[in-house]
Amino acid sequence: MTDRPVLVGVDAGGTSTRSVVVDHSGRCRGLGRAGSGNPTAVGVEAASAAVTASVGDALAAAGLAGDRVDAVLLAMAGAATTSPLDAVRRGLAGLGVDAPVTVEGDLLALYFSGTPRHDGYALVAGTGAAAVRVEEGRLAATSDGLGWLLGDDGSGFWIGRRVARAALADLDGRGPSTALTGLLLDRLDLAAPATGDRAAGRDVVLRALRQLYAGRPVQLAGFAPLAFEAGNDPVASVILDEAAAALGHTLRSVILPGIAGPVVLGGGLLTHRRDLVDRLVADLAAQGSTPRTAVVPDGVLGVATSALRRAGVAVDEDVFTRVARSLAELR
Amino acid sequence: MTDRPVLVGVDAGGTSTRSVVVDHSGRCRGLGRAGSGNPTAVGVEAASAAVTASVGDALAAAGLAGDRVDAVLLAMAGAATTSPLDAVRRGLAGLGVDAPVTVEGDLLALYFSGTPRHDGYALVAGTGAAAVRVEEGRLAATSDGLGWLLGDDGSGFWIGRRVARAALADLDGRGPSTALTGLLLDRLDLAAPATGDRAAGRDVVLRALRQLYAGRPVQLAGFAPLAFEAGNDPVASVILDEAAAALGHTLRSVILPGIAGPVVLGGGLLTHRRDLVDRLVADLAAQGSTPRTAVVPDGVLGVATSALRRAGVAVDEDVFTRVARSLAELR
């Protein structure tokens, strides 16, 4: 068995990179992990080093040398202007891997992590947010994913920015009282002003601003969890309802009547916040849409099945299940 | 007359700096102008150089030497962390000005540009937005002004960001068709895609993003005028109505029942966009508030009257009118 060639799939994400070694029968043999593999986030050198490290780990876990690898499929954010492919090839050569390296979109890998079907949809919501329609196994349409300043409606940044604005408006005497204020001040290590003391509130606002403007804007996504921690707070509930409605709107904008689904849901928000998924499903149902949904933790399963498909393997429900189960055993 | 000492008021703004020489009778004698005097925007050296240059021009226009100056009052944004006072004093010494230099908030100067009354309100909306309550001639409360990322509801940035997001959502197939799209594409020198061609729309979106993310976020304020140029476009109208409502909300949050007004309106948006002022007044009226409003172009008149008050001159309606008229003759 170990003499037969294998395939490598790499899910190069903004936070971490995961690589999987899969054989042509659909059995996952080794899993590797490293830091961010997104060249836009960390630069080409660091991204390709993470890809190389995770592939090296996956091969070591499988007990295989690099020369067993037949093909490498790399899933990464589509809009990367600086391709890390040359640097990745050099890195992999150092592992003894001399196989073609192909790139596909991270949203396609996410989609195929939830289903073997060639037609359907994916919605991802982490720091950013985007939806895609897949037809005949290819990306047919993409919606949003336009970044924190100009899009990403309903994303972690979108929620986190609203959380911070709502808390500051409360302190500033402009907005309703909300549990988000105490949660934000705790995070910033600032003492809450006495209730109704507007001058003290304004002083705390100015202290908070100094911290908040010192970081990168996208770091506001780190306050998104506060909306979930605020319990039944009405201000937080409105933010989450509006986030779910925005995500539902983005998803609906790629849906064609003739393509029923499934809808694969991914990204940190949808993976970890069942509450938001429930609100999203309720929003879709209110608009007359009840697709089958599957929540996936990342794009590793999808990049493995895509690699198999590209190697000529027909990925039916049985093969999909075999890849999924053998991958789950390695996690 | 020219042997009597004079006062100098400086309105150091983010875009330009204006200085005025006023005598103790309330007659404005000379006006000077230079670039940005905001140390947060351009640095302490450039800001103090602008202040010095505008004071030099004002003295030259008045035909007076620096040693005639009794006191200098500098109006600038209150939250400046790096005070340019030392650099300003050195610059003024170079003009022969050896007088005390005092700083007061730019919003107070704006307020006193519209009225001699000691109790009332000011609302400013330019790139940013804030409201203040003035009691007994002093700032008693401030609302918003929290910057583009975390506040400034209804400001030029707020409008401009919504304009760009609406146009991109239209192109992306997520949002309603709007006249803002053509206006934005013209500004970005991009050709509009064929109607209904979603792939071509997506391509234009990605080209627009490259331009828009290359600049500083706050530059989105530059698209605010498109909301006014879009005529009766429903998307643009909603943006402007919501901006007026947000500004009205910020203003109402500083209003006390016992203090009737006046409300002084300033900043680029309110000075140049009568349409927005009308919407704001309509919004205030709908909430049961009909204060007397005055629109002012800048804070020069206010810094001149404040300088007089600090020199012991009682600025009544007559003196206020004399300062206003003599200043208007110099513009």
XYZ file of C-alpha atoms in Angstrom:
662
model
C 0.000 0.000 0.000
C 2.673 2.509 0.924
C 4.189 2.095 -2.532
C 1.101 3.582 -4.170
C 1.214 7.351 -4.792
C -0.792 9.735 -2.628
C -2.318 13.171 -2.995
C -1.863 16.186 -0.723
C -4.552 18.766 -0.025
C -3.678 22.034 1.728
C -6.266 24.377 3.284
C -4.239 27.582 3.627
C -6.319 29.872 5.839
C -5.759 33.257 7.417
C -5.355 31.831 10.916
C -3.919 28.372 10.288
C -2.909 26.011 7.513
C -3.965 22.339 7.497
C -2.590 19.710 5.127
C -3.894 16.197 4.564
C -2.358 13.211 2.802
C -5.035 11.087 1.092
C -4.666 7.941 -1.000
C -6.629 7.227 -4.165
C -9.125 5.054 -2.270
C -10.159 8.099 -0.249
C -8.403 7.169 2.982
C -6.747 10.071 4.820
C -3.310 8.957 5.996
C -1.812 11.980 7.746
C -2.750 15.470 8.910
C -0.422 18.443 9.453
C -0.939 21.921 10.798
C 0.935 25.233 10.778
C 0.312 28.986 11.040
C -1.318 31.373 8.574
C -0.917 30.386 4.937
C -2.554 33.523 3.556
C 0.047 35.594 1.653
C -2.107 38.725 1.911
C -2.118 38.390 5.718
C 1.482 37.377 6.458
C 3.414 37.782 3.190
C 4.525 35.254 0.579
C 7.521 33.890 2.494
C 5.704 33.206 5.777
C 2.673 31.800 3.946
C 4.707 29.392 1.840
C 6.749 28.371 4.900
C 3.488 27.504 6.705
C 2.288 25.476 3.723
C 5.607 23.608 3.556
C 5.646 22.951 7.312
C 2.094 21.598 7.366
C 2.751 19.338 4.351
C 5.936 18.078 6.014
C 3.973 17.277 9.189
C 1.226 15.501 7.248
C 3.751 13.347 5.355
C 5.570 12.505 8.596
C 2.262 11.552 10.247
C 1.525 9.294 7.270
C 5.039 7.800 7.404
C 5.618 8.683 3.766
C 8.458 10.327 1.858
C 7.825 13.327 -0.362
C 8.478 11.378 -3.560
C 5.244 9.419 -2.986
C 3.191 12.556 -3.686
C 1.447 12.596 -7.072
C -0.211 15.998 -6.881
C -0.726 18.895 -4.468
C -3.907 20.965 -4.318
C -3.737 24.255 -2.452
C -6.970 25.952 -1.337
C -6.609 29.661 -0.588
C -8.449 32.965 -0.767
C -9.073 33.660 -4.436
C -8.267 37.339 -4.606
C -4.625 37.013 -3.519
C -2.738 39.397 -5.779
C 0.665 37.969 -4.947
C 0.783 34.271 -5.752
C 2.920 32.217 -3.381
C 3.053 29.306 -5.864
C 6.740 29.607 -6.793
C 7.771 29.858 -3.146
C 5.519 26.903 -2.250
C 7.064 24.773 -5.018
C 10.569 25.562 -3.756
C 9.524 24.690 -0.197
C 7.921 21.413 -1.234
C 10.981 20.487 -3.309
C 12.913 20.642 -0.051
C 10.613 17.888 1.251
C 11.322 15.783 -1.837
C 7.919 16.592 -3.312
C 8.240 16.942 -7.082
C 4.584 17.023 -8.115
C 2.318 19.576 -9.823
C 0.857 22.180 -7.453
C -2.590 23.566 -8.299
C -4.603 26.303 -6.548
C -8.340 26.507 -6.020
C -10.563 28.920 -4.115
C -10.915 28.454 -0.358
C -14.697 28.838 -0.606
C -14.906 25.911 -3.034
C -12.887 23.761 -0.588
C -15.231 24.843 2.199
C -18.234 23.850 0.087
C -16.833 20.392 -0.684
C -16.123 19.866 3.011
C -19.883 19.611 3.510
C -21.101 17.650 0.510
C -20.011 15.555 -2.477
C -22.763 17.178 -4.591
C -21.676 19.265 -7.566
C -24.378 21.926 -7.217
C -25.121 23.969 -4.119
C -24.046 26.892 -1.960
C -21.573 27.871 0.739
C -21.755 30.716 3.220
C -18.675 31.619 5.233
C -18.657 34.047 8.155
C -15.523 34.599 10.194
C -13.751 37.944 10.390
C -15.205 38.461 6.894
C -18.287 37.071 5.153
C -19.090 35.771 1.653
C -21.405 33.379 -0.173
C -20.848 31.309 -3.320
C -22.892 29.247 -5.704
C -21.280 26.060 -7.019
C -22.453 24.621 -10.337
C -21.008 21.470 -11.895
C -18.272 21.530 -9.292
C -17.099 25.057 -10.101
C -17.610 28.494 -8.565
C -20.471 30.017 -10.557
C -21.104 33.147 -8.472
C -19.640 34.935 -5.444
C -21.324 37.561 -3.287
C -19.744 39.962 -0.807
C -16.357 39.147 0.744
C -15.547 42.792 -0.001
C -13.568 43.353 3.201
C -14.189 45.074 6.527
C -14.511 48.636 5.204
C -16.740 48.092 2.174
C -18.562 44.813 2.687
C -18.503 41.661 4.842
C -22.072 42.329 6.010
C -22.914 40.211 9.055
C -19.277 39.159 9.629
C -17.279 39.057 12.865
C -15.864 42.507 12.101
C -19.363 43.801 11.327
C -20.679 42.505 14.657
C -17.608 43.564 16.646
C -17.693 47.112 15.282
C -21.394 47.402 16.168
C -20.679 46.057 19.665
C -18.005 48.707 20.242
C -20.141 51.504 18.770
C -23.166 50.522 20.869
C -21.112 50.455 24.087
C -19.486 53.828 23.325
C -22.854 55.395 22.412
C -24.219 54.176 25.757
C -21.281 55.709 27.665
C -21.596 58.873 25.548
C -25.263 59.340 26.484
C -26.377 58.861 22.864
C -27.444 55.232 22.929
C -29.567 52.921 25.062
C -28.101 51.297 28.143
C -26.705 47.868 27.220
C -24.874 44.973 28.847
C -22.298 45.312 26.044
C -20.855 48.384 27.792
C -19.698 46.481 30.873
C -18.379 43.636 28.734
C -16.385 46.031 26.534
C -14.963 47.960 29.515
C -13.889 44.643 31.106
C -12.045 43.738 27.922
C -10.333 47.141 27.853
C -9.565 46.969 31.572
C -11.408 50.243 32.221
C -13.640 50.964 35.225
C -17.277 51.784 34.490
C -18.376 55.345 35.331
C -21.122 55.942 37.885
C -24.563 55.579 36.322
C -25.845 58.868 34.941
C -22.527 60.700 35.376
C -22.208 61.942 31.842
C -18.893 63.738 32.260
C -17.331 60.586 33.735
C -18.851 58.580 30.896
C -17.286 60.906 28.351
C -13.912 60.529 30.056
C -14.148 56.731 29.835
C -15.140 57.058 26.158
C -11.968 59.010 25.411
C -9.823 56.437 27.250
C -11.483 53.608 25.311
C -10.925 55.430 22.001
C -7.194 55.690 22.660
C -7.003 51.882 22.937
C -9.383 51.134 20.086
C -7.760 53.443 17.516
C -4.276 52.198 18.463
C -5.008 48.784 16.930
C -5.806 47.793 13.353
C -9.507 48.369 12.524
C -10.059 44.686 11.718
C -9.197 43.829 15.330
C -12.685 45.037 16.276
C -13.785 41.556 15.136
C -12.406 40.428 18.494
C -15.413 42.049 20.209
C -17.970 39.965 18.270
C -18.082 37.301 21.044
C -19.427 39.963 23.445
C -22.698 40.036 21.479
C -23.142 36.345 22.305
C -22.042 36.779 25.921
C -24.579 39.556 26.563
C -27.430 37.084 27.138
C -30.845 38.525 26.394
C -29.613 42.108 26.148
C -31.907 43.808 23.598
C -29.130 45.821 21.932
C -26.987 42.698 21.453
C -29.988 40.742 20.182
C -30.702 43.353 17.527
C -27.065 43.226 16.395
C -27.189 39.428 16.063
C -30.578 39.450 14.321
C -29.303 42.040 11.846
C -26.106 40.030 11.316
C -28.154 36.895 10.574
C -30.396 38.882 8.215
C -27.351 40.319 6.415
C -25.786 36.866 6.022
C -29.127 35.496 4.824
C -29.365 38.322 2.307
C -25.856 37.632 0.981
C -26.668 33.918 0.677
C -30.008 34.530 -1.053
C -28.313 36.777 -3.607
C -26.470 33.752 -5.092
C -29.397 31.284 -4.896
C -30.972 30.190 -8.183
C -34.486 28.688 -8.081
C -33.354 25.607 -10.028
C -30.552 24.730 -7.572
C -31.978 23.629 -4.245
C -28.862 23.267 -2.154
C -27.276 22.043 0.056
C -25.958 25.082 1.938
C -22.572 24.510 3.577
C -21.840 26.883 6.474
C -18.304 27.652 7.640
C -16.010 30.235 9.217
C -15.403 30.903 12.878
C -18.742 32.618 13.527
C -20.963 29.936 12.024
C -18.814 27.054 13.307
C -18.767 28.206 16.913
C -22.005 30.171 17.306
C -24.964 27.823 17.058
C -27.096 30.794 18.142
C -26.231 32.679 14.943
C -26.864 29.607 12.761
C -30.294 29.266 14.379
C -31.063 32.927 13.669
C -29.842 32.507 10.077
C -31.972 29.392 9.491
C -34.969 31.225 10.991
C -34.299 34.202 8.700
C -34.061 31.943 5.627
C -37.276 30.139 6.626
C -39.066 33.488 7.094
C -38.095 34.280 3.478
C -39.501 30.947 2.283
C -36.218 29.052 1.960
C -35.485 25.840 3.938
C -32.325 24.345 2.440
C -30.467 21.438 4.002
C -27.502 22.932 5.886
C -24.188 21.437 7.019
C -21.728 23.226 9.311
C -18.056 22.455 8.622
C -15.010 23.405 10.715
C -12.650 24.160 7.792
C -11.858 23.296 4.178
C -9.586 20.266 4.709
C -12.164 17.633 3.789
C -13.102 19.603 0.685
C -9.545 20.088 -0.532
C -8.954 16.333 -0.065
C -12.028 15.406 -2.111
C -11.175 18.031 -4.749
C -7.680 16.539 -5.040
C -9.233 13.111 -5.574
C -11.608 14.448 -8.216
C -8.746 16.139 -10.047
C -6.883 12.776 -9.970
C -9.827 11.152 -11.748
C -11.525 9.566 -8.719
C -15.344 9.780 -8.792
C -16.213 11.178 -5.346
C -19.649 9.715 -4.636
C -21.375 9.555 -1.239
C -19.365 6.414 -0.305
C -15.977 7.923 -1.116
C -16.980 11.203 0.553
C -17.931 9.315 3.715
C -14.662 7.333 3.642
C -12.603 10.540 3.364
C -14.671 12.205 6.097
C -14.388 9.276 8.544
C -10.674 8.675 8.039
C -10.051 12.434 8.397
C -12.100 12.547 11.615
C -9.925 9.752 13.027
C -6.804 11.838 12.424
C -8.098 15.041 14.056
C -6.095 104.098 16.467
C -3.224 101.973 15.191
C -1.351 102.619 18.411
C -3.980 100.769 20.433
C -3.297 97.082 21.028
C -5.215 94.403 19.122
C -6.212 90.790 19.674
C -5.638 87.830 17.357
C -8.013 84.898 16.994
C -6.919 81.761 15.132
C -9.325 79.077 13.900
C -6.953 76.154 13.306
C -8.941 73.580 11.355
C -8.146 70.278 9.706
C -8.353 71.706 6.181
C -7.312 75.322 6.649
C -6.312 77.849 9.291
C -7.833 81.334 9.451
C -6.553 84.171 11.632
C -8.231 87.462 12.350
C -6.923 90.662 13.930
C -9.625 92.436 15.950
C -9.439 95.626 17.984
C -11.109 96.134 21.365
C -14.077 97.925 19.789
C -14.912 94.750 17.899
C -13.696 95.854 14.485
C -11.896 93.179 12.476
C -8.814 94.704 10.887
C -7.151 91.885 8.948
C -7.735 88.298 7.908
C -5.126 85.656 7.066
C -5.332 82.123 5.788
C -3.025 79.069 5.589
C -3.155 75.270 5.391
C -4.142 72.721 8.037
C -3.462 73.811 11.606
C -4.495 70.500 13.168
C -1.415 68.833 14.724
C -3.150 65.419 14.702
C -3.663 65.698 10.938
C -0.353 67.166 9.774
C 2.032 67.094 12.751
C 3.070 69.765 15.230
C 5.600 71.491 12.968
C 3.324 71.875 9.936
C 0.383 72.898 12.126
C 2.314 75.583 13.979
C 3.815 76.820 10.696
C 0.273 77.234 9.311
C -0.818 79.125 12.425
C 2.206 81.423 12.174
C 1.719 82.023 8.452
C -1.975 82.876 8.833
C -1.267 85.262 11.752
C 1.492 86.896 9.711
C -0.918 87.404 6.801
C -3.617 88.827 9.057
C -1.204 91.325 10.628
C 0.086 92.338 7.196
C -3.495 92.829 5.955
C -4.160 95.011 9.016
C -0.940 96.917 8.446
C 0.185 96.200 12.001
C 3.433 94.996 13.555
C 3.476 91.959 15.830
C 4.236 94.022 18.919
C 0.714 95.542 18.755
C -0.779 92.157 19.682
C -2.080 91.948 23.242
C -3.281 88.321 23.284
C -3.682 85.353 20.933
C -6.555 82.863 21.181
C -6.181 79.601 19.288
C -9.262 77.481 18.591
C -8.499 73.853 17.791
C -9.870 70.346 18.172
C -9.931 69.612 21.883
C -8.643 66.062 21.941
C -5.245 66.845 20.425
C -2.760 64.785 22.452
C 0.277 66.666 21.176
C -0.002 70.345 21.967
C 1.569 72.638 19.379
C 1.599 75.561 21.843
C 5.384 75.751 22.294
C 5.985 75.602 18.550
C 3.273 78.214 17.947
C 4.829 80.562 20.524
C 8.240 80.246 18.822
C 6.659 80.930 15.410
C 4.764 83.984 16.668
C 7.906 85.341 18.355
C 9.424 85.371 14.855
C 6.642 87.795 13.868
C 7.418 90.006 16.837
C 4.360 88.774 18.733
C 5.175 88.540 22.431
C 1.711 87.961 23.913
C 0.038 85.173 25.890
C -1.335 82.349 23.712
C -4.435 80.528 24.956
C -6.258 77.529 23.479
C -9.977 76.813 23.411
C -12.063 74.101 21.759
C -12.920 74.473 18.080
C -16.569 73.603 18.785
C -16.874 76.504 21.221
C -15.461 78.843 18.563
C -17.952 77.454 16.078
C -20.799 78.074 18.523
C -19.782 81.681 19.142
C -19.594 82.270 15.381
C -23.380 81.999 15.326
C -24.480 83.827 18.450
C -23.356 86.080 21.301
C -25.591 84.139 23.718
C -23.915 82.237 26.514
C -26.268 79.240 26.489
C -27.065 77.090 23.485
C -25.878 74.293 21.208
C -23.640 73.629 18.249
C -23.705 70.755 15.795
C -20.779 70.258 13.428
C -20.760 67.815 10.527
C -17.824 67.664 8.145
C -15.666 64.586 7.733
C -16.644 63.897 11.364
C -19.671 64.890 13.458
C -20.254 66.111 17.027
C -22.634 68.193 19.106
C -22.008 70.367 22.174
C -24.031 72.169 24.793
C -22.704 75.541 25.922
C -23.670 76.844 29.359
C -22.482 80.162 30.741
C -20.077 80.434 27.836
C -18.371 77.118 28.512
C -18.570 73.624 27.027
C -20.976 71.767 29.323
C -21.435 68.549 27.316
C -20.102 66.952 24.136
C -21.660 64.112 22.173
C -20.052 61.902 19.517
C -17.012 63.130 17.595
C -15.662 59.630 18.222
C -13.985 59.304 14.821
C -14.748 57.475 11.586
C -14.436 53.928 12.913
C -16.368 54.206 16.167
C -18.658 57.200 15.884
C -19.245 60.322 13.754
C -22.796 59.186 12.987
C -24.242 61.137 10.057
C -20.861 62.678 9.094
C -19.265 62.987 5.672
C -17.343 59.757 6.257
C -20.522 58.042 7.407
C -22.352 59.122 4.240
C -19.404 58.452 1.918
C -18.883 54.925 3.252
C -22.581 54.152 2.776
C -22.442 55.559 -0.769
C -19.513 53.280 -1.656
C -21.094 50.243 0.040
C -24.426 50.795 -1.742
C -22.772 51.120 -5.159
C -20.634 48.011 -4.605
C -23.647 46.003 -3.339
C -25.521 47.012 -6.510
C -22.636 45.866 -8.738
C -22.286 42.709 -6.623
C -25.947 41.754 -7.161
C -26.711 42.122 -3.428
C -28.260 45.564 -3.340
C -30.875 47.562 -5.217
C -29.997 49.343 -8.425
C -28.944 52.928 -7.622
C -27.716 56.029 -9.426
C -24.825 56.042 -6.927
C -23.184 53.187 -8.851
C -22.634 55.193 -12.027
C -21.470 58.204 -10.017
C -18.944 56.106 -8.067
C -17.626 54.360 -11.196
C -17.179 57.765 -12.886
C -15.146 58.923 -9.906
C -13.002 55.783 -10.044
C -12.669 56.057 -13.842
C -14.107 52.546 -14.295
C -16.542 51.525 -17.049
C -19.943 50.241 -15.930
C -20.627 46.564 -16.666
C -23.537 45.581 -18.940
C -26.829 45.528 -17.004
C -27.498 42.111 -15.500
C -24.041 40.727 -16.314
C -23.167 39.559 -12.833
C -19.701 38.190 -13.638
C -18.738 41.507 -15.257
C -20.201 43.332 -12.227
C -18.060 41.243 -9.892
C -14.988 42.040 -11.954
C -15.690 45.779 -11.673
C -16.230 45.354 -7.907
C -12.762 43.843 -7.519
C -11.178 46.653 -9.562
C -12.979 49.246 -7.438
C -11.838 47.544 -4.226
C -8.187 47.774 -5.278
C -8.540 51.551 -5.565
C -10.668 52.014 -2.468
C -8.489 49.960 -0.098
C -5.325 51.647 -1.419
C -6.343 54.940 0.229
C -6.881 55.835 3.871
C -10.343 54.796 5.101
C -11.287 58.370 5.980
C -10.940 59.314 2.298
C -14.321 57.646 1.731
C -15.726 60.964 3.018
C -14.883 62.232 -0.464
C -17.826 60.229 -1.852
C -20.407 61.971 0.358
C -21.173 64.570 -2.355
C -22.414 61.744 -4.626
C -25.403 61.243 -2.302
C -26.428 64.842 -3.048
C -25.686 64.536 -6.781
C -27.893 61.437 -7.155
C -31.083 63.506 -7.389
C -34.181 61.627 -6.298
C -32.462 58.243 -6.209
C -34.217 56.295 -3.425
C -31.028 54.670 -2.083
C -29.291 58.047 -1.832
C -32.374 59.602 -0.217
C -32.431 56.931 2.484
C -28.740 57.546 3.202
C -29.330 61.306 3.577
C -32.478 60.846 5.681
C -30.599 58.475 7.984
C -27.665 60.897 8.177
C -30.015 63.744 9.157
C -31.699 61.497 11.742
C -28.303 60.478 13.176
C -27.175 64.116 13.413
C -30.520 65.055 15.000
C -30.101 62.243 17.512
C -26.577 63.393 18.434
C -27.837 66.974 18.854
C -30.860 65.946 20.945
C -28.610 63.981 23.277
C -27.021 67.226 24.544
C -30.242 69.283 24.698
C -31.587 70.194 28.152
C -35.256 71.236 28.464
C -34.293 74.430 30.299
C -31.961 75.661 27.538
C -33.878 76.511 24.385
C -31.077 77.277 21.981
C -29.923 78.675 19.600
C -28.444 75.809 17.566
C -25.381 76.800 15.561
C -24.673 74.516 12.581
C -21.226 74.212 11.006
C -18.789 71.944 9.195
C -18.500 71.313 5.472
C -21.643 69.178 5.215
C -24.006 71.566 6.969
C -22.433 74.687 5.462
C -22.626 73.532 1.855
C -25.602 71.159 1.833
C -28.796 73.094 2.425
C -30.635 69.858 1.564
C -29.165 68.137 4.625
C -29.950 71.114 6.889
C -33.562 70.979 5.668
C -33.755 67.255 6.440
C -32.202 67.874 9.871
C -34.645 70.665 10.724
C -37.530 68.433 9.546
C -36.210 65.598 11.724
C -35.937 67.907 14.764
C -39.458 69.255 14.150
C -40.828 65.709 13.874
C -39.355 65.089 17.343
C -41.054 68.213 18.700
C -38.029 70.523 18.670
C -37.967 73.771 16.663
C -34.882 75.690 17.816
C -33.608 78.793 16.053
C -30.694 77.690 13.833
C -27.769 79.591 12.332
C -25.381 78.121 9.769
C -21.785 79.365 10.040
C -18.917 78.812 7.592
C -16.162 78.385 10.197
C -15.059 79.408 13.703
C -13.303 82.702 12.917
C -16.082 84.978 14.129
C -16.360 82.919 17.326
C -12.664 82.958 18.104
C -12.653 86.748 17.590
C -15.559 87.284 19.988
C -14.040 84.846 22.499
C -10.775 86.786 22.368
C -12.720 89.993 23.079
C -14.564 88.380 25.988
C -11.285 87.099 27.461
C -9.910 90.681 27.163
C -12.816 91.938 29.264
C -15.067 93.221 26.467
C -18.786 92.514 27.012
C -19.867 90.966 23.699
C -23.528 91.952 23.405
C -25.653 91.836 20.231
C -24.195 95.202 19.079
C -20.565 94.166 19.491
C -21.305 90.749 17.931
C -22.873 92.452 14.900
C -19.919 94.851 14.590
C -17.428 91.956 14.614
C -19.562 89.984 12.150
C -19.971 92.877 9.697
C -16.341 93.973 9.755
C -15.256 90.351 9.308
C -17.638 89.912 6.350
C -16.050 92.952 4.698
C -12.637 91.305 4.925
C -13.663 87.946 3.437
